[in-house]
Each structure stands twice: as structure tokens, then as C-alpha cells.
Amino acid sequence: MGIKGIYKELGPGKRISLSKLAADSLESANRPYRIAIDFAIWHFQTQAAQGGTNPALRTLFYRLVRLLGTPIQPIFVFDGSNKPMFKRNKRSGRGDGATTAAAKHLIRLFGFPTHDAPGEGEAECALLQRHGIVDAVLSEDVDTIMFGCTKTLRNWSSEGKTSTAPTHVSLYDVGDMALGDLGLDREGMVLVALMSGGDYLPDGVPGCGVKVACEAAKAGFGKSVCRLKVSDKDGIQAWRNSLRHELQTNEKGYFRTKHKALTIPEDFPNIEVLRYYTHPIVSSESSIEAIRQTMEQKHVFHLTALREFTRENFDWDYRIGAVKFVRVLGQAMLVRDLANSQIAAQHVKRISGRRTHFSTDGTPELRLAFIPEEVVPIDLAKEVDETVNPGRTGLALNSDDEFDTPEGVPTINAPKLFDISKPDLAWVLEGLVKNSASDVFQEWQLKEQAKAVRRSPTKTKKKAGITKALKGSDMPRGSLDKYVTATKAALASNQGSSKALEPSSSLHKSLARPKATPSISKQSSSSPTRSPKTAATIEIPQEATRRDLYFIKSPSAGIPFSSCISFPVRFSL
């Protein structure tokens, strides 16, 4: 769909987290980020889902859960009866009526508004964005730009390699991308669709590719063709001749080369197709204001009806199905309640952490503890237990790998059953928690500040320990005097006999007063087994400072030096 090859000219767009867009909107506008979704694109995508019961509806269900927990405020726009009946040489109706009705019903159960466009859904979405009813349009092609949309989101998908959950979108902002300088504004895109082929006219000009069409748009042929009137036959012919001349001669240098083989047909441009782009059938001004009021209203989330919907359409039956329902919706319902009601603050039991994650482009999140059965208050008394035999796989196929093994079924490495009455954890945008659960947020801040104060002394713990050892110990002053005596260095005449007592040369270099270098001698003892003249030795490392803690080894007669007792001593050099 759309214009083939146009993304090579437009570029990939700005990859951005949908959560970041939501957080920025909460901070700047104090409301959720609003988007219009062209449901025709989602309908096409969900039909490709396989496996389980009603795979298309199940895929839509999980997308809606993801939107509910972002938080995003969407409006789903459906094609109307006046939509052009041809697209890409195929008749285009409104799709399967039963499927569309089921999708609308599911969307409304989530409390999201729907809107039936008079004609093309994409054109209606662009209209809502131009009038400021929504912030952007979520679509999968850039036809929205041709209808005047200035902010288009596409490719809602995962960004990391370890997760398949959709978190990011590609943002095409007409203002930031300076598409006007490239000739790819609204009028330029219309010309590109006419020349290279679009949804309404897939063939375009025979032999004309998207690059040549973009060059013609940059030359201004898009603006001029969109200003032509249907009744102005002479003006249309003059425009056609001008385009032919420039393609053949490249007189003004608009193109990289001449295109003599490119022939512009006599019926180009197709005025009917041109009018579909320039004057699409959209809502009136009065209808637009009604839609604006709809977006301002708070819509009811139909919890009980949604539980029955999952029971009937996904086989989430019995108590095990109810537990799964609570588990899937828990975090999303918590976010929805925080975004819509201050009462939801009572569901936040505590804040246990903070992070900046790639899934939100570094937007701060808080880890909240909540009780799932309080956030999703369904009546479990109505849910009966069932003894599930090992061969039953219907629920597993619908669970997106979140199947909870029922009790009594022996399995290898069976997952732990989810208890909806015990606290669960969820990462929620910090700005949302700060606004909606301010008391809990402030309490958490005070606790974090107290933790920081308690942690601060640990940074100097090692240094403080060394200082304490240097300043004093439990040993009374003078306790070593009966074992050793500090004396001055031997005189020069006795240097030969006192070499063992001299400090190393490296230590001498670091001393300010080398001549006063002290040594340690052992006092005489009355013990007959000890030599009265045996000297104690100071072990001084090479990196010693002037006030380090040294160890003294005092050898005894007949005892190896390595086995001698070491005494700690504080010694000032």
C-alpha cells in the first residue's frame, strides 16, 4: 500500500518510544498522548495471525492491552460508505461486516472511542490531526501526508533484540524533516503518487520511477498540478506540456539527466484520481467538534463484559481462564487507573525501584507493587474450577506463551502458578506516578534520601579505619617498652656491625632527616634462654610513608626468624 519505494526518499523516520511520547505529553499538556488509528491497516495485519481460537481478535486484544498500559488515548477510525471503490486495481469495500463489528465491540469494551469516517479512513485521520484533535496518526504508509497530516507514526514494533513487545514507532514529522525542501510536502507527494503509482493509480506514468517523480515534485510540478481546476482544460494542457518539455530537455536542470524515453500520456494527470487526493470526502466542521468532545470525555472500561468476551472468543474459561485474564490486564489496568483517577493511588502498595530503560528511550520509570485482584476486580466466585487433563491445549494456544499449568498436572520444570492475591510488580512512567500517586511518591523519595544519608559514611569507611589504627589502639601506651627500645642510629665507627639495622636505601631517599633514622634494639632479659643483645627488626615496605603502621619481629634464640611473633607499632619517621 502507499507509494512503492517512497521510504528510500523520505528516510526511515525518527525512531522513538511510544512511552516517551506519552510521557512528554503528560508533562507538557497534562494529558495522555492522542493518536488516530486507521483501522483498515490493523484489520489487514491482524488477519495474518494464526493459531488458537479467533487469532485475529486475539491479536487485536493484545494490541489494545499494550495501548492501555502505555498510556495512550487512541481513537479508531473506520472506512465509510463513500470510500473510493477501487484501490490498486481492486474493488475496495468496507471489509467483512461480521469481523469489523466484532473488532468495534472489542475496542469499545476497552473504553476506546471509535469513529466511522464518511470516506477514506486515512483522510479522516489526517483531518483529525490537522485540527488538533489528535497529536499524530498511526498508519503503515505515508498516504496520510498526501491528505495533509503533519505527524505520522508507522512500524509500531520492538526495538531490542531480546523482546518482541512493540515499544517504538517511526515518526515522520513534516516540519522537522523539512520535506518541503525536498518537494515531498502534501502537493509533492500527490504528484509522486500520480507519476510513479499509488493506491488509486498503481501504474502511474509508464516507465516512471519514484526518483524521477520526486525530482519533478522538487521542481514544483506538484504544487502547480494541485492548483489546477477541473474546468481549466487549457491550464491542464499547459502544465502537461511544461512537464514533457523539462523531462525531454532538462533545460532548467531539475533532473539529474534527460528522460527522452519517458512519455507523458495525453490523459495525464487523471483528474478523478487527483481529486481523491486533493478533495477527499471527510467529516464536516460540526462533526469534527463532536469528535473533539468525544476525545475529552472519559470512557467506561467494561470489565465484566470483557471477561465474558475472552471466555467466549478465546476459550479463557473457568477459574484458570479468569486468573489469566487478571494477569494479562493487571499492569495495563493499573496504568489506566492512574491516568484517569486519583483513587487509583490506593492500589500502589509501594515503590521498590527506579530505572531508565531503552524501551522508553531513557524516560524514568518506577517499579510499583500492586495486588492484581484489586486492580482487576472480577468476581471469582462465579468462576468454577475445572480439572484440566494434560491433552487440553486450547488455552495455551491463546496465551502467547503465558500458559499457567493447572494444579495436579505433572510437568517438568512447571511454571509457578500466578497468585492474583499476592503483590505483582510493574514498571510505570515516573511522571504518571508523581501526578497520580503523589503521597506514595513523596514517601518513596524520603526513604531514598534516608538511604543516601546512611550510605554516605561507607565511602570513607576504609580511610576512617586506617586513621583510627594510626591514632591509637586498645594497647596501653608503653606496652612494648619492656620488649624493645628505640635508639638512634649507630655511629659511623660502628656502621659495620649495624648494617642489618639500617633502613633500605629507598627509604633513606624519602626521609627528610636521614641522619636521625631510628632503629630498634631488644632490651636485655632476665630469661637465660634469650640472648640479651638480640636486636628486633622493623619490616618497612618500599612504599612506606612517614606515618605508616609497621610490624616488629623479635627473634628468640633457637627460633627461626620466620616463626617470630610480630608486634604492631605506630612509628613516625
Coordinates of C-alpha atoms in Angstrom, one line a residue:
M1 CA 0.0 0.0 0.0
G2 CA 1.1 3.6 -0.5
I3 CA 3.8 4.7 -2.9
K4 CA 6.3 2.0 -3.6
G5 CA 9.9 3.0 -2.8
I6 CA 9.0 6.3 -1.2
Y7 CA 10.7 5.5 2.1
K8 CA 14.1 5.5 0.3
E9 CA 13.5 9.1 -0.4
L10 CA 11.9 10.0 2.9
G11 CA 14.3 8.1 5.0
P12 CA 13.5 5.8 7.9
G13 CA 12.0 8.5 10.1
K14 CA 12.9 9.2 13.7
R15 CA 12.7 6.1 15.8
I16 CA 11.1 6.9 19.1
S17 CA 9.5 5.1 22.0
L18 CA 5.7 5.4 22.2
S19 CA 6.1 5.6 26.0
K20 CA 8.3 8.6 25.7
L21 CA 5.7 10.4 23.5
A22 CA 3.2 9.6 26.2
A23 CA 5.5 10.9 29.0
D24 CA 6.2 14.1 27.1
S25 CA 2.5 14.7 26.6
L26 CA 1.8 14.1 30.3
E27 CA 4.5 16.6 31.3
S28 CA 3.7 19.3 28.7
A29 CA -0.1 19.0 28.2
N30 CA -1.1 17.1 31.4
R31 CA -3.0 14.5 29.3
P32 CA -2.2 11.2 27.5
Y33 CA -0.8 11.3 24.0
R34 CA -3.6 11.1 21.5
I35 CA -3.4 9.2 18.2
A36 CA -5.8 8.4 15.4
I37 CA -5.5 4.8 14.2
D38 CA -6.6 3.9 10.7
F39 CA -8.2 0.5 11.5
A40 CA -8.1 -0.7 7.9
I41 CA -4.3 -1.2 8.4
W42 CA -4.8 -3.0 11.7
H43 CA -7.5 -5.2 10.1
F44 CA -5.1 -6.2 7.4
Q45 CA -2.4 -7.1 9.8
T46 CA -4.4 -9.0 12.4
Q47 CA -5.9 -11.2 9.6
A48 CA -2.4 -12.7 9.2
A49 CA -2.4 -14.1 12.7
Q50 CA -2.5 -17.8 13.1
G51 CA -3.1 -20.4 15.9
G52 CA -5.6 -20.8 18.6
T53 CA -9.2 -19.6 18.7
N54 CA -10.0 -16.4 16.8
P55 CA -6.4 -15.4 16.2
A56 CA -7.3 -12.1 14.6
L57 CA -9.4 -10.9 17.5
R58 CA -6.8 -12.2 20.0
T59 CA -4.0 -10.2 18.2
L60 CA -6.2 -7.1 18.4
F61 CA -6.9 -7.8 22.1
Y62 CA -3.2 -7.8 23.0
R63 CA -2.6 -4.7 21.0
L64 CA -5.3 -2.9 22.9
V65 CA -3.8 -4.1 26.2
R66 CA -0.5 -2.7 25.1
L67 CA -2.1 0.7 24.3
L68 CA -4.0 0.7 27.6
G69 CA -0.7 0.4 29.6
T70 CA 1.4 3.0 27.7
P71 CA -0.7 5.3 28.4
I72 CA -2.1 6.4 25.0
Q73 CA -5.5 7.8 24.2
P74 CA -6.4 6.4 20.8
I75 CA -9.4 6.8 18.5
F76 CA -10.0 4.1 15.9
V77 CA -11.2 5.4 12.6
F78 CA -13.1 3.0 10.2
D79 CA -13.6 3.4 6.5
G80 CA -17.0 4.8 5.5
S81 CA -19.5 4.1 2.7
N82 CA -18.1 6.8 0.5
K83 CA -14.6 5.3 0.3
P84 CA -13.4 5.0 -3.3
M85 CA -14.4 1.6 -4.6
F86 CA -11.0 0.9 -6.2
K87 CA -7.6 0.7 -4.8
R88 CA -4.6 -0.9 -6.7
N89 CA -7.0 -2.1 -9.4
K90 CA -9.1 -3.9 -6.8
R91 CA -12.6 -3.2 -5.7
S92 CA -12.4 -1.9 -2.1
G93 CA -15.3 -2.4 0.2
R94 CA -15.6 -2.0 4.0
G95 CA -14.4 -5.5 4.7
D96 CA -16.1 -8.4 6.4
G97 CA -19.0 -6.9 8.2
A98 CA -19.0 -9.5 11.0
T99 CA -15.3 -9.1 11.6
T100 CA -15.5 -5.4 11.7
A101 CA -18.4 -5.5 14.1
A102 CA -16.6 -7.8 16.4
A103 CA -13.5 -5.6 16.3
K104 CA -15.6 -2.5 17.1
H105 CA -17.2 -4.3 20.0
L106 CA -13.9 -5.3 21.5
I107 CA -12.4 -1.8 21.1
R108 CA -15.4 -0.2 22.9
L109 CA -15.1 -2.8 25.8
F110 CA -11.6 -1.3 26.4
G111 CA -13.2 2.1 26.6
F112 CA -11.6 3.4 23.4
P113 CA -13.7 5.5 21.1
T114 CA -14.4 4.6 17.5
H115 CA -15.4 6.7 14.6
D116 CA -16.9 5.9 11.2
A117 CA -15.4 8.2 8.5
P118 CA -17.6 9.3 5.6
G119 CA -15.0 8.1 3.2
E120 CA -11.3 7.0 3.4
G121 CA -10.1 6.3 6.9
E122 CA -6.6 7.7 6.3
A123 CA -8.0 11.0 5.0
E124 CA -10.2 11.3 8.1
C125 CA -7.3 10.6 10.4
A126 CA -5.3 13.3 8.7
L127 CA -8.2 15.7 9.2
L128 CA -8.3 15.0 12.9
Q129 CA -4.6 15.6 13.2
R130 CA -4.7 18.9 11.3
H131 CA -7.5 20.2 13.6
G132 CA -5.5 19.3 16.7
I133 CA -8.0 16.6 17.9
V134 CA -5.1 14.1 17.9
D135 CA -1.4 14.6 18.1
A136 CA -0.4 12.1 15.4
V137 CA -1.8 9.4 13.1
L138 CA -0.7 5.8 13.4
S139 CA -0.6 4.2 9.9
E140 CA 1.6 1.9 7.9
D141 CA 2.1 4.1 4.8
V142 CA 2.5 7.8 4.2
D143 CA -0.7 8.4 2.3
T144 CA -1.6 10.4 5.4
I145 CA 1.0 13.0 4.3
M146 CA -0.9 13.4 1.0
F147 CA -4.0 14.1 3.0
G148 CA -2.3 16.9 4.9
C149 CA -1.1 15.0 8.1
T150 CA 2.0 16.6 9.6
K151 CA 2.9 13.9 12.1
T152 CA 2.6 10.2 11.0
L153 CA 3.6 7.2 13.1
R154 CA 4.4 3.8 11.5
N155 CA 6.1 0.5 12.2
W156 CA 5.0 0.0 15.8
S157 CA 7.3 -2.8 16.7
S158 CA 10.0 -4.0 19.2
E159 CA 13.3 -2.2 19.3
G160 CA 15.5 -4.6 21.3
K161 CA 16.8 -8.0 20.2
T162 CA 15.6 -9.7 23.4
S163 CA 11.9 -8.8 23.3
T164 CA 9.2 -8.9 20.7
A165 CA 6.9 -6.5 22.6
P166 CA 6.1 -3.4 20.4
T167 CA 7.7 -0.3 22.0
H168 CA 8.9 2.1 19.3
V169 CA 7.4 3.8 16.3
S170 CA 8.9 5.6 13.3
L171 CA 7.9 9.3 13.5
Y172 CA 7.6 11.3 10.2
D173 CA 7.3 14.9 11.3
V174 CA 6.9 17.1 8.2
G175 CA 8.3 20.2 10.0
D176 CA 11.4 18.5 11.4
M177 CA 12.2 16.6 8.2
A178 CA 11.9 19.7 6.0
L179 CA 10.0 17.7 3.4
G180 CA 9.1 20.9 1.7
D181 CA 12.7 21.5 0.7
L182 CA 12.7 18.0 -0.9
G183 CA 9.4 18.8 -2.7
L184 CA 7.8 16.0 -0.7
D185 CA 5.2 18.0 1.1
R186 CA 1.5 17.3 0.6
E187 CA 1.4 18.6 -3.0
G188 CA 4.7 16.9 -3.9
M189 CA 3.5 13.6 -2.6
V190 CA 0.4 13.8 -4.7
L191 CA 2.5 14.2 -7.8
V192 CA 4.7 11.3 -6.8
A193 CA 1.7 9.1 -6.4
L194 CA 0.3 10.2 -9.8
M195 CA 3.6 9.7 -11.7
S196 CA 5.1 6.6 -10.0
G197 CA 1.9 4.9 -8.9
G198 CA -0.2 5.0 -5.7
D199 CA -3.2 3.2 -4.2
Y200 CA -5.6 4.9 -6.6
L201 CA -3.5 4.7 -9.8
P202 CA -1.0 1.9 -9.3
D203 CA 0.5 2.1 -12.9
G204 CA 1.3 5.8 -12.9
V205 CA 3.3 7.1 -15.9
P206 CA 4.7 4.1 -17.8
G207 CA 8.5 3.8 -17.1
C208 CA 8.5 6.5 -14.4
G209 CA 10.1 5.5 -11.1
V210 CA 9.9 7.2 -7.7
K211 CA 13.2 9.0 -8.1
V212 CA 12.1 10.8 -11.3
A213 CA 8.8 11.6 -9.7
C214 CA 10.5 13.1 -6.6
E215 CA 12.7 15.3 -8.8
A216 CA 9.6 16.6 -10.6
A217 CA 8.0 17.3 -7.3
K218 CA 11.1 19.2 -6.1
A219 CA 10.9 21.2 -9.3
G220 CA 7.5 22.5 -8.2
F221 CA 5.2 20.5 -10.6
G222 CA 3.4 19.1 -7.5
K223 CA 2.3 22.5 -6.3
S224 CA 1.2 23.6 -9.7
V225 CA -0.8 20.4 -10.5
C226 CA -2.8 20.6 -7.2
R227 CA -3.9 24.1 -8.0
L228 CA -5.4 23.2 -11.4
K229 CA -9.2 23.4 -11.7
V230 CA -11.1 20.6 -13.4
S231 CA -12.7 23.0 -15.8
D232 CA -9.4 24.6 -16.8
K233 CA -8.6 22.5 -19.8
D234 CA -6.0 24.9 -21.2
G235 CA -4.3 25.1 -17.9
I236 CA -4.1 21.3 -17.6
Q237 CA -2.6 21.1 -21.1
A238 CA -0.1 23.8 -20.5
W239 CA 1.1 22.0 -17.3
R240 CA 1.4 18.7 -19.2
N241 CA 3.4 20.3 -21.9
S242 CA 5.7 22.0 -19.4
L243 CA 6.4 18.7 -17.7
R244 CA 7.1 17.0 -21.0
H245 CA 9.5 19.7 -22.1
E246 CA 11.5 19.6 -18.9
L247 CA 11.7 15.8 -19.0
Q248 CA 12.9 15.8 -22.6
T249 CA 15.4 18.7 -22.4
N250 CA 16.2 19.2 -18.7
E251 CA 16.5 22.8 -19.6
K252 CA 16.4 24.1 -16.1
G253 CA 18.4 21.3 -14.5
Y254 CA 15.6 19.9 -12.4
F255 CA 16.5 16.4 -13.2
R256 CA 19.8 14.5 -13.0
T257 CA 19.6 13.6 -16.6
K258 CA 17.3 13.9 -19.6
H259 CA 14.4 11.4 -19.9
K260 CA 13.7 11.3 -23.6
A261 CA 12.2 7.8 -23.4
L262 CA 9.6 8.9 -20.8
T263 CA 6.3 9.7 -22.5
I264 CA 3.6 11.6 -20.6
P265 CA 0.1 10.3 -21.7
E266 CA -2.5 12.7 -23.0
D267 CA -4.9 11.9 -20.2
F268 CA -2.3 12.6 -17.5
P269 CA -3.0 13.6 -14.9
N270 CA -6.1 11.6 -14.1
I271 CA -8.4 14.4 -12.8
E272 CA -10.6 12.0 -10.9
V273 CA -7.7 10.4 -9.0
L274 CA -6.2 13.9 -8.4
R275 CA -9.5 15.0 -6.8
Y276 CA -9.4 11.9 -4.5
Y277 CA -6.1 13.2 -3.1
T278 CA -6.8 16.9 -3.0
H279 CA -10.5 16.8 -2.0
P280 CA -11.2 13.6 -0.1
I281 CA -14.6 13.0 1.5
V282 CA -14.2 13.8 5.2
S283 CA -16.4 14.9 8.1
S284 CA -17.9 18.4 8.3
E285 CA -16.9 21.1 10.7
S286 CA -19.8 20.2 13.1
S287 CA -18.9 16.6 13.1
I288 CA -15.2 17.5 13.9
E289 CA -16.3 19.4 17.0
A290 CA -18.4 16.4 18.1
I291 CA -15.3 14.2 17.8
R292 CA -13.3 16.7 19.8
Q293 CA -15.8 16.5 22.7
T294 CA -15.7 12.7 22.5
M295 CA -11.9 12.7 23.0
E296 CA -12.3 15.0 26.0
Q297 CA -14.7 12.6 27.7
K298 CA -13.8 9.7 30.0
H299 CA -15.0 6.4 28.6
V300 CA -16.1 3.4 30.7
F301 CA -14.0 0.3 30.8
H302 CA -16.4 -2.6 30.6
L303 CA -14.6 -5.1 32.8
T304 CA -17.3 -7.7 33.3
A305 CA -18.3 -7.7 29.6
L306 CA -14.6 -8.0 28.6
R307 CA -14.2 -11.0 30.8
E308 CA -17.1 -12.7 29.1
F309 CA -15.7 -11.7 25.7
T310 CA -12.4 -13.5 26.4
R311 CA -14.3 -16.6 27.7
E312 CA -16.4 -16.9 24.6
N313 CA -13.9 -15.9 22.0
F314 CA -10.5 -17.1 23.4
D315 CA -11.6 -20.1 25.5
W316 CA -10.4 -18.4 28.7
D317 CA -12.9 -20.4 30.6
Y318 CA -13.2 -21.5 34.3
R319 CA -11.0 -20.2 37.1
I320 CA -7.7 -20.7 35.3
G321 CA -9.0 -18.5 32.5
A322 CA -10.1 -15.9 35.0
V323 CA -6.6 -15.9 36.6
K324 CA -5.0 -15.4 33.1
F325 CA -7.4 -12.6 32.4
V326 CA -6.3 -10.8 35.6
R327 CA -2.7 -11.4 34.9
V328 CA -2.8 -10.1 31.4
L329 CA -4.7 -7.0 32.3
G330 CA -3.2 -6.2 35.7
Q331 CA -0.4 -3.8 34.7
A332 CA -2.4 -2.1 31.9
M333 CA -5.4 -1.5 34.3
L334 CA -3.1 0.0 36.9
V335 CA -1.7 2.5 34.4
R336 CA -5.2 3.3 33.1
D337 CA -6.5 3.9 36.6
L338 CA -3.5 6.1 37.4
A339 CA -4.1 8.2 34.3
N340 CA -7.8 8.6 34.9
S341 CA -8.4 8.7 38.6
Q342 CA -6.6 9.8 41.8
I343 CA -8.4 7.0 43.6
A344 CA -6.1 4.6 41.9
A345 CA -3.2 5.7 44.2
Q346 CA -4.6 3.3 46.8
H347 CA -3.6 0.4 44.5
V348 CA 0.0 1.3 44.7
K349 CA 1.4 -0.6 47.7
R350 CA 5.0 0.6 47.5
I351 CA 7.7 1.7 45.1
S352 CA 10.6 -0.6 45.0
G353 CA 12.9 0.7 42.4
R354 CA 13.7 3.2 39.6
R355 CA 15.2 2.7 36.2
T356 CA 15.9 4.3 32.8
H357 CA 15.3 1.7 30.1
F358 CA 15.8 1.6 26.3
S359 CA 12.1 0.6 25.9
T360 CA 11.2 4.1 27.0
D361 CA 14.2 5.9 25.5
G362 CA 15.6 6.6 29.0
T363 CA 12.3 8.0 30.3
P364 CA 12.4 7.3 34.1
E365 CA 10.1 4.5 35.4
L366 CA 9.2 3.4 38.9
R367 CA 8.7 -0.2 39.9
L368 CA 5.3 -0.4 41.6
A369 CA 3.9 -3.2 43.7
F370 CA 0.1 -3.8 43.4
I371 CA -2.4 -6.6 44.1
P372 CA -3.8 -7.9 40.8
E373 CA -7.2 -8.8 42.1
E374 CA -7.7 -5.3 43.5
V375 CA -6.8 -3.7 40.1
V376 CA -8.8 -6.1 38.1
P377 CA -11.8 -6.8 40.5
I378 CA -13.7 -9.6 38.7
D379 CA -16.0 -11.9 40.7
L380 CA -14.0 -15.1 41.1
A381 CA -17.0 -16.7 42.9
K382 CA -18.6 -17.0 39.5
E383 CA -15.6 -18.9 38.2
V384 CA -15.7 -22.7 38.7
D385 CA -12.7 -24.9 38.9
E386 CA -12.0 -27.5 36.3
T387 CA -9.8 -30.5 36.3
V388 CA -7.8 -29.9 33.2
N389 CA -6.3 -33.0 31.5
P390 CA -2.8 -32.8 30.0
G391 CA -4.2 -33.0 26.5
R392 CA -6.1 -29.8 26.7
T393 CA -4.2 -27.2 24.7
G394 CA -6.8 -24.6 23.7
L395 CA -5.9 -22.1 26.4
A396 CA -2.2 -22.5 25.8
L397 CA -2.6 -21.6 22.1
N398 CA -4.4 -18.4 23.1
S399 CA -1.9 -17.4 25.8
D400 CA 1.1 -16.0 23.9
D401 CA 3.4 -18.3 25.9
E402 CA 1.9 -17.3 29.3
F403 CA 0.0 -20.6 29.9
D404 CA -0.2 -21.3 33.6
T405 CA -0.1 -25.1 34.3
P406 CA -3.1 -26.2 36.4
E407 CA -2.6 -27.9 39.7
G408 CA -2.4 -31.6 39.6
V409 CA -0.9 -31.8 36.1
P410 CA 2.7 -33.2 36.5
T411 CA 5.1 -31.4 34.3
I412 CA 8.9 -31.0 34.1
N413 CA 10.0 -27.5 35.2
A414 CA 6.4 -26.5 35.6
P415 CA 5.9 -22.7 35.9
K416 CA 4.7 -21.3 39.2
L417 CA 1.0 -20.6 39.3
F418 CA 0.2 -16.9 39.3
D419 CA -1.5 -15.8 42.6
I420 CA -3.7 -12.8 42.0
S421 CA -3.9 -12.1 45.7
K422 CA -0.2 -11.5 46.1
P423 CA 1.7 -8.4 45.1
D424 CA 2.8 -8.2 41.5
L425 CA 5.4 -5.7 40.1
A426 CA 5.1 -3.3 37.2
W427 CA 7.3 -0.6 35.6
V428 CA 5.2 2.6 35.3
L429 CA 6.3 6.1 34.0
E430 CA 7.6 8.2 36.8
G431 CA 5.7 11.3 35.7
L432 CA 2.4 9.4 35.9
V433 CA 3.1 8.1 39.4
K434 CA 4.2 11.5 40.5
N435 CA 1.0 13.2 39.4
S436 CA -1.5 10.4 40.4
A437 CA 0.1 8.9 43.5
S438 CA 1.9 11.9 44.9
D439 CA 1.7 10.6 48.6
V440 CA 3.3 7.3 47.7
F441 CA 5.9 9.0 45.5
Q442 CA 6.9 11.5 48.3
E443 CA 7.2 8.7 50.8
W444 CA 9.5 6.8 48.5
Q445 CA 11.6 10.0 47.9
L446 CA 12.0 10.4 51.7
K447 CA 13.1 6.8 52.0
E448 CA 15.6 7.2 49.2
Q449 CA 17.0 10.3 50.8
A450 CA 17.4 8.5 54.1
K451 CA 19.2 5.6 52.3
A452 CA 21.6 8.0 50.7
V453 CA 22.4 9.5 54.1
R454 CA 23.1 6.1 55.6
R455 CA 25.2 5.1 52.6
S456 CA 27.4 8.2 52.6
P457 CA 29.7 7.3 55.5
T458 CA 30.6 4.0 53.8
K459 CA 32.6 5.9 51.2
T460 CA 35.2 6.9 53.9
K461 CA 34.9 3.7 56.0
K462 CA 38.3 2.3 54.8
K463 CA 40.0 5.6 55.3
A464 CA 38.5 6.1 58.8
G465 CA 39.7 2.6 59.8
I466 CA 43.3 3.4 58.9
T467 CA 43.1 6.7 60.7
K468 CA 41.8 5.0 63.8
A469 CA 44.7 2.5 63.7
L470 CA 47.2 5.3 63.4
K471 CA 45.8 7.4 66.2
G472 CA 45.6 4.7 68.7
S473 CA 44.5 1.2 69.7
D474 CA 43.4 -0.8 72.7
M475 CA 47.0 -1.4 73.7
P476 CA 48.2 0.9 76.5
R477 CA 50.9 3.3 75.8
G478 CA 54.4 1.9 76.5
S479 CA 53.3 -1.7 76.5
L480 CA 56.2 -2.6 74.1
D481 CA 58.9 -0.8 76.2
K482 CA 59.7 -3.9 78.2
Y483 CA 60.5 -5.8 74.9
V484 CA 62.1 -3.3 72.7
T485 CA 63.8 0.1 72.9
A486 CA 64.0 2.7 70.2
T487 CA 67.6 4.0 69.8
K488 CA 69.3 6.4 67.4
A489 CA 71.3 5.0 64.5
A490 CA 74.8 3.7 65.2
L491 CA 77.8 6.0 64.8
A492 CA 80.0 5.8 61.8
S493 CA 82.6 3.7 63.6
N494 CA 80.0 1.1 64.3
Q495 CA 78.5 1.0 60.9
G496 CA 79.9 -2.3 60.1
S497 CA 78.3 -4.0 63.0
S498 CA 74.9 -2.3 62.5
K499 CA 74.3 -2.8 58.8
A500 CA 71.4 -5.0 59.5
L501 CA 69.7 -2.3 61.4
E502 CA 69.9 0.4 58.7
P503 CA 66.8 1.1 56.7
S504 CA 66.9 0.4 53.0
S505 CA 68.4 3.0 50.6
S506 CA 65.0 3.6 49.1
L507 CA 63.6 4.6 52.5
H508 CA 66.6 6.9 53.1
K509 CA 65.7 8.8 50.0
S510 CA 62.2 9.6 51.3
L511 CA 63.3 10.7 54.7
A512 CA 63.9 14.4 55.4
R513 CA 66.4 13.7 58.3
P514 CA 68.3 10.5 57.3
K515 CA 71.0 11.0 60.0
A516 CA 68.4 10.7 62.7
T517 CA 67.0 7.4 61.4
P518 CA 65.9 5.4 64.4
S519 CA 66.4 1.7 64.9
I520 CA 65.0 -0.8 67.3
S521 CA 67.0 -2.9 69.7
K522 CA 65.8 -5.6 72.1
Q523 CA 66.2 -4.9 75.9
S524 CA 68.2 -7.4 78.0
S525 CA 66.0 -10.0 79.6
S526 CA 66.5 -12.0 82.7
S527 CA 65.5 -15.1 80.9
P528 CA 68.5 -17.4 80.5
T529 CA 67.2 -18.8 77.2
R530 CA 67.2 -15.4 75.5
S531 CA 70.2 -13.5 74.2
P532 CA 70.4 -10.1 75.9
K533 CA 71.8 -8.5 72.8
T534 CA 69.4 -9.8 70.1
A535 CA 68.0 -6.9 68.0
A536 CA 64.5 -6.6 66.8
T537 CA 63.9 -5.9 63.1
I538 CA 61.5 -3.4 61.6
E539 CA 59.9 -4.6 58.4
I540 CA 59.4 -1.5 56.3
P541 CA 57.8 -1.8 52.8
Q542 CA 59.3 0.1 49.9
E543 CA 56.1 2.2 49.5
A544 CA 56.0 3.2 53.2
T545 CA 55.0 6.7 54.2
R546 CA 56.3 8.7 57.1
R547 CA 53.4 7.6 59.3
D548 CA 52.6 4.0 58.4
L549 CA 51.9 1.1 60.7
Y550 CA 54.9 -1.3 60.9
F551 CA 55.4 -4.7 62.4
I552 CA 58.3 -5.6 64.6
K553 CA 59.7 -9.2 64.6
S554 CA 61.7 -10.1 67.7
P555 CA 63.6 -13.3 67.2
S556 CA 64.5 -15.6 70.1
A557 CA 67.4 -17.9 70.5
G558 CA 66.9 -21.1 68.6
I559 CA 63.7 -20.0 66.9
P560 CA 63.6 -19.4 63.1
F561 CA 63.1 -15.7 62.2
S562 CA 60.0 -16.6 60.1
S563 CA 58.3 -18.0 63.2
C564 CA 58.9 -15.0 65.4
I565 CA 56.0 -13.1 66.8
S566 CA 55.1 -9.8 65.1
F567 CA 54.1 -6.7 67.2
P568 CA 52.2 -3.8 65.6
V569 CA 53.8 -0.5 66.4
R570 CA 53.0 3.1 65.2
F571 CA 56.3 4.6 64.2
S572 CA 56.9 8.2 63.0
L573 CA 59.9 8.5 60.7

